[in-house]
Amino acid sequence: MAEIRFRTREIGSLSKPGWRVKSVVGRPVEEADVEYARRWGERLGVEGHEELVELLGKGTGFTGEEKARIQDFAALYAVRLLESAGLDVVYDGEQRRSEMYDHAVKHARGFEARGTVRSFDNKYYTKAAVVERPRVEGAYDLEEYRFVREHTDRQVKVPFTGAYTIMDWSYDEHYAAEGGLLGAPAERRAEARRRFGVDVARDVVRPNVAGLVEAGADWIQIDEPAATTRPEEVPLVVETFNATREGIEARASMHICFSDYDCLFPHIERLEDCYELQLEFANRDSRRPGTKEEDRPGYAVLRRFAQSDWDGKIGLGVIDIHTDFIEPPELVRDRILHACAVLGPERLEVNTDCGLRTRTWEVAFEKLRNMVEGTRLAEAALNGA
């Protein structure tokens, strides 16, 4: 029997250090920010971090070239943090991106900003309206990917904001006003949203994905936090994933979090070549040890996946990203072992619930390191070590 081993990953984002944010937006970089860069550069063994420390010592007035160099270092620090934590699959913590929705919309034609809205806690994004059919010219994340690929020998998974979420988080000032929509008002609204979502998939997300795949990316992750916001539109989530996936020769997975996963059934059975669903579970789970059903209430919905005709992998969320609680490795182990009893180890990989952008690097690093250690404990238990 082959040895059981799970690949460990973070979902996407890490918090941006103060020196990265302040230097780029034009606020003074303080001595504490410089010390933070020095300390983490030494801790992670970031090559050339002395150059960054010297550059940040300037404090203000960074040129465009200097800002770009600072962003390079932010991406490199994130890669090294994930590597040092022991992850098998890495990216750059989305250090170059402003916010997942805004990052996609600002690179596309056909959108106009309409103001800032709150997403959760103290996090905000600039909400846009679609005013004409959206489109992009070229792959806007190409240089981001090339930098990561050049600076790691680990497997790389690239996150992209999904078409459904882009559509759902935008105002519609174009599709609903188009002619040719038939039926009752509710039917016309539904068809307008469908056209909007599919156009975003085909003309915004897919061109970006295709450019990175052509450059060598072999694993893409479509992020759909809005997937179950409107349960009646889960079929549209599937349709936009499939439209994004069409013609793309790479592994494709979808990340969904803080959702009612019961809404996904049976619609996910129509996902086309979806390698994996990366899902959040730890946030709804208990912190007590144990592998029995009553110990692991946050993973109850796994039974639905076990009974479904959809047979892809599950990226098992074992780390809660909304708290500073550092999950003990033994708790991570028990969550994995419970999931193995339900689905079988061949259908599982291991990740955080979602991106860790709301946590400090100190907390994120400890969480990730314990996730890796707990995963190795689970593997040892399953392999009879």
mmCIF file of C-alpha atoms in Angstrom, residues 22-169:
data_model
loop_
_atom_site.group_PDB
_atom_site.id
_atom_site.type_symbol
_atom_site.label_atom_id
_atom_site.label_comp_id
_atom_site.label_asym_id
_atom_site.label_seq_id
_atom_site.Cartn_x
_atom_site.Cartn_y
_atom_site.Cartn_z
ATOM 1 C CA LYS A 22 3.074 52.753 3.982
ATOM 2 C CA SER A 23 5.780 52.968 1.348
ATOM 3 C CA VAL A 24 3.357 52.301 -1.498
ATOM 4 C CA VAL A 25 0.542 54.635 -0.390
ATOM 5 C CA GLY A 26 2.887 57.474 0.572
ATOM 6 C CA ARG A 27 2.803 57.359 4.370
ATOM 7 C CA PRO A 28 6.081 57.665 6.318
ATOM 8 C CA VAL A 29 7.822 54.367 7.074
ATOM 9 C CA GLU A 30 8.703 54.427 10.770
ATOM 10 C CA GLU A 31 11.669 52.937 12.588
ATOM 11 C CA ALA A 32 9.483 50.139 13.961
ATOM 12 C CA ASP A 33 8.537 49.177 10.401
ATOM 13 C CA VAL A 34 12.185 48.998 9.390
ATOM 14 C CA GLU A 35 12.976 46.857 12.426
ATOM 15 C CA TYR A 36 10.069 44.544 11.539
ATOM 16 C CA ALA A 37 11.525 44.059 8.064
ATOM 17 C CA ARG A 38 14.975 43.395 9.487
ATOM 18 C CA ARG A 39 13.734 40.932 12.103
ATOM 19 C CA TRP A 40 11.596 38.887 9.701
ATOM 20 C CA GLY A 41 14.260 39.033 7.014
ATOM 21 C CA GLU A 42 16.725 37.438 9.417
ATOM 22 C CA ARG A 43 14.205 34.946 10.784
ATOM 23 C CA LEU A 44 13.172 33.727 7.332
ATOM 24 C CA GLY A 45 16.612 33.972 5.774
ATOM 25 C CA VAL A 46 15.325 36.291 3.047
ATOM 26 C CA GLU A 47 18.136 36.821 0.600
ATOM 27 C CA GLY A 48 19.082 40.462 0.159
ATOM 28 C CA HIS A 49 16.871 41.716 2.975
ATOM 29 C CA GLU A 50 19.642 44.133 3.936
ATOM 30 C CA GLU A 51 18.871 46.015 0.724
ATOM 31 C CA LEU A 52 15.245 46.362 1.800
ATOM 32 C CA VAL A 53 16.184 47.567 5.278
ATOM 33 C CA GLU A 54 18.479 50.202 3.788
ATOM 34 C CA LEU A 55 15.823 51.288 1.297
ATOM 35 C CA LEU A 56 13.114 51.576 3.955
ATOM 36 C CA GLY A 57 15.444 53.762 6.011
ATOM 37 C CA LYS A 58 14.667 56.503 3.508
ATOM 38 C CA GLY A 59 11.307 56.859 5.263
ATOM 39 C CA THR A 60 9.401 58.816 2.614
ATOM 40 C CA GLY A 61 9.518 59.930 -0.989
ATOM 41 C CA PHE A 62 9.953 56.528 -2.583
ATOM 42 C CA THR A 63 10.188 56.541 -6.370
ATOM 43 C CA GLY A 64 8.052 54.298 -8.540
ATOM 44 C CA GLU A 65 11.026 52.004 -9.062
ATOM 45 C CA GLU A 66 11.670 51.839 -5.323
ATOM 46 C CA LYS A 67 8.015 51.044 -4.596
ATOM 47 C CA ALA A 68 8.144 48.205 -7.115
ATOM 48 C CA ARG A 69 11.275 46.861 -5.431
ATOM 49 C CA ILE A 70 9.585 47.017 -2.026
ATOM 50 C CA GLN A 71 6.633 45.049 -3.413
ATOM 51 C CA ASP A 72 9.079 42.472 -4.764
ATOM 52 C CA PHE A 73 10.475 42.082 -1.271
ATOM 53 C CA ALA A 74 6.983 41.788 0.254
ATOM 54 C CA ALA A 75 6.241 38.936 -2.151
ATOM 55 C CA LEU A 76 9.589 37.290 -1.422
ATOM 56 C CA TYR A 77 9.080 37.553 2.355
ATOM 57 C CA ALA A 78 5.659 35.896 1.984
ATOM 58 C CA VAL A 79 7.059 33.047 -0.104
ATOM 59 C CA ARG A 80 9.813 32.448 2.445
ATOM 60 C CA LEU A 81 7.327 32.600 5.331
ATOM 61 C CA LEU A 82 5.184 29.885 3.764
ATOM 62 C CA GLU A 83 8.242 27.789 2.936
ATOM 63 C CA SER A 84 9.673 28.199 6.446
ATOM 64 C CA ALA A 85 6.359 27.094 7.943
ATOM 65 C CA GLY A 86 6.795 23.884 5.954
ATOM 66 C CA LEU A 87 4.040 24.206 3.349
ATOM 67 C CA ASP A 88 4.216 21.988 0.291
ATOM 68 C CA VAL A 89 2.375 24.459 -1.973
ATOM 69 C CA VAL A 90 3.026 28.212 -1.848
ATOM 70 C CA TYR A 91 2.323 31.587 -3.444
ATOM 71 C CA ASP A 92 3.132 35.187 -2.490
ATOM 72 C CA GLY A 93 0.400 35.932 0.033
ATOM 73 C CA GLU A 94 -1.215 38.241 -2.556
ATOM 74 C CA GLN A 95 1.225 40.948 -1.492
ATOM 75 C CA ARG A 96 0.879 42.863 -4.760
ATOM 76 C CA ARG A 97 -2.924 42.890 -4.723
ATOM 77 C CA SER A 98 -4.940 45.624 -3.048
ATOM 78 C CA GLU A 99 -8.031 43.473 -2.307
ATOM 79 C CA MET A 100 -9.395 40.419 -4.093
ATOM 80 C CA TYR A 101 -12.376 42.136 -5.753
ATOM 81 C CA ASP A 102 -10.728 45.478 -6.423
ATOM 82 C CA HIS A 103 -7.635 43.777 -7.856
ATOM 83 C CA ALA A 104 -9.662 42.109 -10.589
ATOM 84 C CA VAL A 105 -12.017 44.984 -11.349
ATOM 85 C CA LYS A 106 -9.347 47.669 -11.630
ATOM 86 C CA HIS A 107 -7.610 45.667 -14.373
ATOM 87 C CA ALA A 108 -10.803 45.277 -16.417
ATOM 88 C CA ARG A 109 -12.535 47.669 -18.758
ATOM 89 C CA GLY A 110 -16.252 48.155 -18.338
ATOM 90 C CA PHE A 111 -16.313 48.942 -14.599
ATOM 91 C CA GLU A 112 -16.549 52.280 -12.792
ATOM 92 C CA ALA A 113 -15.932 52.774 -9.066
ATOM 93 C CA ARG A 114 -19.002 53.705 -7.029
ATOM 94 C CA GLY A 115 -17.685 53.952 -3.465
ATOM 95 C CA THR A 116 -16.295 51.996 -0.531
ATOM 96 C CA VAL A 117 -18.286 49.316 1.273
ATOM 97 C CA ARG A 118 -17.513 47.066 4.210
ATOM 98 C CA SER A 119 -16.804 43.390 3.540
ATOM 99 C CA PHE A 120 -16.320 42.185 7.147
ATOM 100 C CA ASP A 121 -14.773 43.395 10.415
ATOM 101 C CA ASN A 122 -12.687 46.468 9.509
ATOM 102 C CA LYS A 123 -12.053 45.356 5.923
ATOM 103 C CA TYR A 124 -13.415 47.397 3.030
ATOM 104 C CA TYR A 125 -13.372 47.312 -0.739
ATOM 105 C CA THR A 126 -14.226 49.747 -3.517
ATOM 106 C CA LYS A 127 -17.468 48.573 -5.099
ATOM 107 C CA ALA A 128 -17.805 49.134 -8.831
ATOM 108 C CA ALA A 129 -20.626 49.175 -11.343
ATOM 109 C CA VAL A 130 -20.477 47.407 -14.671
ATOM 110 C CA VAL A 131 -21.327 49.990 -17.331
ATOM 111 C CA GLU A 132 -20.461 48.023 -20.471
ATOM 112 C CA ARG A 133 -19.425 44.478 -21.334
ATOM 113 C CA PRO A 134 -16.279 43.865 -19.229
ATOM 114 C CA ARG A 135 -13.005 42.659 -20.694
ATOM 115 C CA VAL A 136 -9.276 42.601 -20.090
ATOM 116 C CA GLU A 137 -6.364 42.819 -22.443
ATOM 117 C CA GLY A 138 -3.721 40.293 -21.476
ATOM 118 C CA ALA A 139 -2.891 38.496 -18.254
ATOM 119 C CA TYR A 140 -2.589 41.122 -15.526
ATOM 120 C CA ASP A 141 -1.124 38.676 -12.971
ATOM 121 C CA LEU A 142 1.621 37.406 -15.270
ATOM 122 C CA GLU A 143 4.585 39.189 -13.665
ATOM 123 C CA GLU A 144 3.295 38.310 -10.200
ATOM 124 C CA TYR A 145 3.315 34.612 -11.134
ATOM 125 C CA ARG A 146 6.699 34.751 -12.854
ATOM 126 C CA PHE A 147 8.283 36.300 -9.772
ATOM 127 C CA VAL A 148 6.959 33.546 -7.505
ATOM 128 C CA ARG A 149 7.935 30.790 -9.917
ATOM 129 C CA GLU A 150 11.461 32.198 -10.127
ATOM 130 C CA HIS A 151 11.862 32.355 -6.353
ATOM 131 C CA THR A 152 10.615 28.970 -5.129
ATOM 132 C CA ASP A 153 11.115 25.326 -5.937
ATOM 133 C CA ARG A 154 7.849 24.371 -4.212
ATOM 134 C CA GLN A 155 4.639 23.650 -6.056
ATOM 135 C CA VAL A 156 2.744 26.861 -6.862
ATOM 136 C CA LYS A 157 -1.026 27.391 -6.705
ATOM 137 C CA VAL A 158 -2.313 30.703 -8.094
ATOM 138 C CA PRO A 159 -5.519 32.237 -6.652
ATOM 139 C CA PHE A 160 -7.950 34.162 -8.865
ATOM 140 C CA THR A 161 -11.136 35.944 -7.809
ATOM 141 C CA GLY A 162 -14.007 34.027 -9.380
ATOM 142 C CA ALA A 163 -16.412 35.424 -11.946
ATOM 143 C CA TYR A 164 -19.516 34.833 -9.848
ATOM 144 C CA THR A 165 -18.112 36.792 -6.898
ATOM 145 C CA ILE A 166 -17.012 39.660 -9.164
ATOM 146 C CA MET A 167 -20.517 39.779 -10.623
ATOM 147 C CA ASP A 168 -22.307 39.480 -7.269
ATOM 148 C CA TRP A 169 -20.203 42.156 -5.593
#
